[in-house]
Amino acid sequence: MTSSPRPPHVGGRPGPTGGTIALGGEPARGYLLDNARAEAGERFVWLAELFDGVTRGHFDRLGVRAGSRCWEVGAGGRSIPEALAAAVGPTGHVLATDIDPSWLEAGDGYEVRRHDVAADPPPEPGTFDLVHARLVLVHVPDRARALANMAAALRPGGWLLVEDADTALQPLACLDDSGPAQRRANRLRDAVRELLTRRGADLRYGRTLPRALREAGLVDVAAAGSFPVGGPACDRLEAATIRHVRGELLTAGLADDAEIDAHLAAIHAGELDLTLAPLISAWGRRPAEHPSALG
């Protein structure tokens, strides 16, 4: 499932206190790929195209059905909350939260709340059949606390599904490093990884998810990986990402305008077979007995 980004507000988007945040501005700290820019909406569309089928398959496997109660953490865009709302129907409940929920649409079959998964207590602890986060915890400095809060929201027998990239496991933008355009793409991917590291992202987090879920007290833990290679969605996601972080790349001296322009032109011309880091999906169940073990 995909969703279309809504048009940005003139001069910016609504800020948390009702003001505006300029589309070209970003704080020096915090999430590099935050929701403050128009490119975020483009990224949500192409991430949905690439990964929503994978995620929905896990929902089906874990028993999301009519009447289920689900919490979508760090929802970002609308596609996953909408998919969950369709699955649980009018007898279920879907809560979609984000530290910046401005791309979500309350009233589309799910509830929207502003929430910081690491800093705020879990909403309605002990009540959810499924808690899910995709491409969220890798960017959260206090990942252990965030994971504990998500686990605490589960009812006994409920499932936690966490999906995160492992950029260090596969760091290349072009697996076929065959020419100058491909090598430039890989240099820029390294530069983006450097920016993410400076913001506190753990580029090896995906591979640790099974252990992290067990350490959070979950049982029946398992995991799988997804690794898209090539195609229009990879191209468009790459272009949106590079435009999103262009200013940071230039400020940090990690790239120059000519290099970025040449890379975007190569993407537009279809010259590159771009890929992404593997998405590691891991799931575990809150024990039906002794739920206090999860705090």
Tab-separated table of N, CA and C in Angstrom, residues 35-117:
chain	number	residue	atom	x	y	z
A	35	ASN	N	10.610	14.721	9.688
A	35	ASN	CA	9.384	14.966	8.938
A	35	ASN	C	9.185	16.425	8.542
A	36	ALA	N	10.172	17.282	8.812
A	36	ALA	CA	9.969	18.712	8.635
A	36	ALA	C	10.027	19.152	7.184
A	37	ARG	N	10.469	18.301	6.287
A	37	ARG	CA	10.668	18.711	4.904
A	37	ARG	C	9.713	17.998	3.967
A	38	ALA	N	9.471	18.620	2.836
A	38	ALA	CA	8.574	18.020	1.850
A	38	ALA	C	9.091	16.675	1.359
A	39	GLU	N	10.428	16.500	1.314
A	39	GLU	CA	10.994	15.235	0.857
A	39	GLU	C	10.610	14.062	1.746
A	40	ALA	N	10.253	14.335	2.999
A	40	ALA	CA	9.825	13.250	3.884
A	40	ALA	C	8.607	12.535	3.313
A	41	GLY	N	7.664	13.292	2.780
A	41	GLY	CA	6.484	12.672	2.190
A	41	GLY	C	6.824	11.799	0.999
A	42	GLU	N	7.782	12.235	0.173
A	42	GLU	CA	8.227	11.400	-0.940
A	42	GLU	C	8.869	10.117	-0.430
A	43	ARG	N	9.683	10.232	0.599
A	43	ARG	CA	10.327	9.044	1.162
A	43	ARG	C	9.286	8.062	1.689
A	44	PHE	N	8.240	8.553	2.338
A	44	PHE	CA	7.201	7.657	2.856
A	44	PHE	C	6.557	6.860	1.720
A	45	VAL	N	6.303	7.526	0.587
A	45	VAL	CA	5.672	6.851	-0.545
A	45	VAL	C	6.548	5.702	-1.035
A	46	TRP	N	7.839	5.947	-1.223
A	46	TRP	CA	8.703	4.929	-1.822
A	46	TRP	C	9.110	3.863	-0.818
A	47	LEU	N	9.227	4.217	0.460
A	47	LEU	CA	9.427	3.185	1.472
A	47	LEU	C	8.218	2.260	1.540
A	48	ALA	N	7.021	2.841	1.408
A	48	ALA	CA	5.815	2.017	1.380
A	48	ALA	C	5.824	1.073	0.188
A	49	GLU	N	6.200	1.590	-0.966
A	49	GLU	CA	6.257	0.765	-2.174
A	49	GLU	C	7.224	-0.402	-2.003
A	50	LEU	N	8.351	-0.145	-1.351
A	50	LEU	CA	9.382	-1.164	-1.206
A	50	LEU	C	9.095	-2.164	-0.097
A	51	PHE	N	8.502	-1.716	1.003
A	51	PHE	CA	8.478	-2.548	2.196
A	51	PHE	C	7.108	-2.849	2.771
A	52	ASP	N	6.045	-2.169	2.328
A	52	ASP	CA	4.739	-2.419	2.945
A	52	ASP	C	4.275	-3.854	2.738
A	53	GLY	N	4.562	-4.433	1.584
A	53	GLY	CA	4.172	-5.828	1.368
A	53	GLY	C	4.854	-6.759	2.354
A	54	VAL	N	6.130	-6.497	2.636
A	54	VAL	CA	6.866	-7.291	3.631
A	54	VAL	C	6.219	-7.135	4.998
A	55	THR	N	5.957	-5.900	5.382
A	55	THR	CA	5.401	-5.635	6.706
A	55	THR	C	4.010	-6.239	6.858
A	56	ARG	N	3.165	-6.085	5.840
A	56	ARG	CA	1.816	-6.644	5.925
A	56	ARG	C	1.863	-8.168	6.010
A	57	GLY	N	2.823	-8.782	5.355
A	57	GLY	CA	2.972	-10.227	5.473
A	57	GLY	C	3.265	-10.654	6.901
A	58	HIS	N	4.081	-9.876	7.592
A	58	HIS	CA	4.344	-10.179	9.007
A	58	HIS	C	3.095	-9.953	9.862
A	59	PHE	N	2.326	-8.909	9.563
A	59	PHE	CA	1.070	-8.704	10.294
A	59	PHE	C	0.171	-9.933	10.177
A	60	ASP	N	0.034	-10.447	8.953
A	60	ASP	CA	-0.805	-11.623	8.741
A	60	ASP	C	-0.259	-12.822	9.523
A	61	ARG	N	1.046	-13.004	9.491
A	61	ARG	CA	1.664	-14.135	10.169
A	61	ARG	C	1.462	-14.067	11.678
A	62	LEU	N	1.451	-12.846	12.210
A	62	LEU	CA	1.329	-12.670	13.656
A	62	LEU	C	-0.121	-12.558	14.121
A	63	GLY	N	-1.070	-12.717	13.215
A	63	GLY	CA	-2.458	-12.847	13.611
A	63	GLY	C	-3.235	-11.567	13.765
A	64	VAL	N	-2.808	-10.484	13.082
A	64	VAL	CA	-3.612	-9.267	13.115
A	64	VAL	C	-4.912	-9.536	12.365
A	65	ARG	N	-6.028	-9.255	13.031
A	65	ARG	CA	-7.337	-9.599	12.463
A	65	ARG	C	-8.394	-8.628	12.984
A	66	ALA	N	-9.611	-8.843	12.562
A	66	ALA	CA	-10.711	-8.008	13.037
A	66	ALA	C	-10.756	-8.027	14.561
A	67	GLY	N	-10.843	-6.840	15.143
A	67	GLY	CA	-10.905	-6.713	16.590
A	67	GLY	C	-9.563	-6.529	17.274
A	68	SER	N	-8.449	-6.658	16.551
A	68	SER	CA	-7.126	-6.508	17.170
A	68	SER	C	-6.875	-5.059	17.571
A	69	ARG	N	-6.067	-4.907	18.611
A	69	ARG	CA	-5.606	-3.591	19.059
A	69	ARG	C	-4.128	-3.467	18.694
A	70	CYS	N	-3.790	-2.402	17.937
A	70	CYS	CA	-2.441	-2.258	17.389
A	70	CYS	C	-1.899	-0.860	17.675
A	71	TRP	N	-0.607	-0.797	17.964
A	71	TRP	CA	0.090	0.482	18.148
A	71	TRP	C	1.198	0.563	17.115
A	72	GLU	N	1.099	1.548	16.213
A	72	GLU	CA	2.126	1.803	15.208
A	72	GLU	C	3.015	2.932	15.719
A	73	VAL	N	4.282	2.618	16.002
A	73	VAL	CA	5.229	3.533	16.641
A	73	VAL	C	6.055	4.245	15.568
A	74	GLY	N	6.193	5.571	15.698
A	74	GLY	CA	6.971	6.312	14.706
A	74	GLY	C	6.399	6.145	13.321
A	75	ALA	N	5.093	6.318	13.204
A	75	ALA	CA	4.383	5.942	11.980
A	75	ALA	C	4.892	6.683	10.758
A	76	GLY	N	5.265	7.960	10.902
A	76	GLY	CA	5.700	8.724	9.746
A	76	GLY	C	4.539	8.992	8.811
A	77	GLY	N	4.402	8.181	7.756
A	77	GLY	CA	3.325	8.342	6.791
A	77	GLY	C	2.100	7.521	7.147
A	78	ARG	N	1.135	7.518	6.230
A	78	ARG	CA	-0.184	6.969	6.529
A	78	ARG	C	-0.367	5.519	6.126
A	79	SER	N	0.515	4.955	5.309
A	79	SER	CA	0.194	3.677	4.664
A	79	SER	C	0.047	2.534	5.665
A	80	ILE	N	0.936	2.433	6.650
A	80	ILE	CA	0.828	1.323	7.603
A	80	ILE	C	-0.347	1.512	8.562
A	81	PRO	N	-0.569	2.698	9.142
A	81	PRO	CA	-1.788	2.858	9.942
A	81	PRO	C	-3.060	2.535	9.163
A	82	GLU	N	-3.120	2.928	7.894
A	82	GLU	CA	-4.298	2.623	7.087
A	82	GLU	C	-4.433	1.117	6.866
A	83	ALA	N	-3.318	0.434	6.616
A	83	ALA	CA	-3.369	-1.019	6.424
A	83	ALA	C	-3.825	-1.724	7.694
A	84	LEU	N	-3.327	-1.284	8.842
A	84	LEU	CA	-3.755	-1.882	10.107
A	84	LEU	C	-5.232	-1.612	10.360
A	85	ALA	N	-5.674	-0.380	10.084
A	85	ALA	CA	-7.080	-0.051	10.306
A	85	ALA	C	-7.983	-0.924	9.446
A	86	ALA	N	-7.567	-1.176	8.201
A	86	ALA	CA	-8.368	-2.045	7.333
A	86	ALA	C	-8.406	-3.468	7.863
A	87	ALA	N	-7.281	-3.925	8.447
A	87	ALA	CA	-7.210	-5.298	8.941
A	87	ALA	C	-8.038	-5.498	10.206
A	88	VAL	N	-8.052	-4.510	11.118
A	88	VAL	CA	-8.729	-4.705	12.405
A	88	VAL	C	-10.206	-4.330	12.339
A	89	GLY	N	-10.583	-3.513	11.360
A	89	GLY	CA	-11.982	-3.170	11.183
A	89	GLY	C	-12.546	-2.309	12.295
A	90	PRO	N	-13.845	-2.084	12.263
A	90	PRO	CA	-14.477	-1.182	13.240
A	90	PRO	C	-14.464	-1.723	14.665
A	91	THR	N	-14.270	-3.027	14.842
A	91	THR	CA	-14.238	-3.582	16.194
A	91	THR	C	-12.846	-3.540	16.801
A	92	GLY	N	-11.824	-3.174	16.018
A	92	GLY	CA	-10.463	-3.077	16.528
A	92	GLY	C	-10.079	-1.637	16.789
A	93	HIS	N	-8.800	-1.446	17.077
A	93	HIS	CA	-8.305	-0.099	17.373
A	93	HIS	C	-6.861	-0.003	16.905
A	94	VAL	N	-6.512	1.107	16.224
A	94	VAL	CA	-5.150	1.379	15.786
A	94	VAL	C	-4.742	2.740	16.319
A	95	LEU	N	-3.642	2.769	17.037
A	95	LEU	CA	-3.039	4.008	17.522
A	95	LEU	C	-1.761	4.239	16.730
A	96	ALA	N	-1.655	5.392	16.067
A	96	ALA	CA	-0.459	5.768	15.318
A	96	ALA	C	0.197	6.942	16.025
A	97	THR	N	1.463	6.770	16.404
A	97	THR	CA	2.170	7.831	17.121
A	97	THR	C	3.444	8.198	16.379
A	98	ASP	N	3.885	9.429	16.623
A	98	ASP	CA	5.147	9.903	16.065
A	98	ASP	C	5.557	11.120	16.883
A	99	ILE	N	6.847	11.349	16.952
A	99	ILE	CA	7.317	12.560	17.616
A	99	ILE	C	6.882	13.800	16.838
A	100	ASP	N	6.645	13.628	15.522
A	100	ASP	CA	6.069	14.666	14.661
A	100	ASP	C	5.018	13.997	13.780
A	101	PRO	N	3.746	14.019	14.193
A	101	PRO	CA	2.704	13.303	13.453
A	101	PRO	C	2.059	14.115	12.339
A	102	SER	N	2.748	15.132	11.816
A	102	SER	CA	2.098	16.061	10.889
A	102	SER	C	1.742	15.440	9.544
A	103	TRP	N	2.293	14.260	9.194
A	103	TRP	CA	1.930	13.606	7.940
A	103	TRP	C	0.784	12.619	8.107
A	104	LEU	N	0.334	12.407	9.332
A	104	LEU	CA	-0.757	11.471	9.592
A	104	LEU	C	-2.098	12.189	9.511
A	105	GLU	N	-3.163	11.429	9.268
A	105	GLU	CA	-4.492	12.000	9.117
A	105	GLU	C	-5.440	11.342	10.121
A	106	ALA	N	-5.716	12.009	11.212
A	106	ALA	CA	-6.672	11.492	12.186
A	106	ALA	C	-8.041	11.358	11.525
A	107	GLY	N	-8.754	10.326	11.908
A	107	GLY	CA	-10.079	10.099	11.356
A	107	GLY	C	-10.101	9.132	10.196
A	108	ASP	N	-8.919	8.631	9.759
A	108	ASP	CA	-8.858	7.658	8.678
A	108	ASP	C	-8.868	6.226	9.210
A	109	GLY	N	-9.603	6.020	10.306
A	109	GLY	CA	-9.720	4.689	10.876
A	109	GLY	C	-8.705	4.400	11.949
A	110	TYR	N	-7.906	5.393	12.312
A	110	TYR	CA	-6.917	5.200	13.375
A	110	TYR	C	-6.785	6.495	14.180
A	111	GLU	N	-6.325	6.339	15.407
A	111	GLU	CA	-6.090	7.476	16.295
A	111	GLU	C	-4.660	7.956	16.134
A	112	VAL	N	-4.452	9.270	16.222
A	112	VAL	CA	-3.128	9.866	16.093
A	112	VAL	C	-2.762	10.562	17.397
A	113	ARG	N	-1.543	10.306	17.864
A	113	ARG	CA	-1.036	11.022	19.029
A	113	ARG	C	0.419	11.399	18.798
A	114	ARG	N	0.816	12.554	19.333
A	114	ARG	CA	2.232	12.911	19.391
A	114	ARG	C	2.857	12.148	20.562
A	115	HIS	N	3.954	11.442	20.320
A	115	HIS	CA	4.532	10.589	21.355
A	115	HIS	C	5.985	10.313	21.031
A	116	ASP	N	6.831	10.399	22.038
A	116	ASP	CA	8.247	10.040	21.933
A	116	ASP	C	8.419	8.686	22.599
A	117	VAL	N	8.728	7.655	21.832
A	117	VAL	CA	8.707	6.287	22.344
A	117	VAL	C	9.764	6.051	23.408
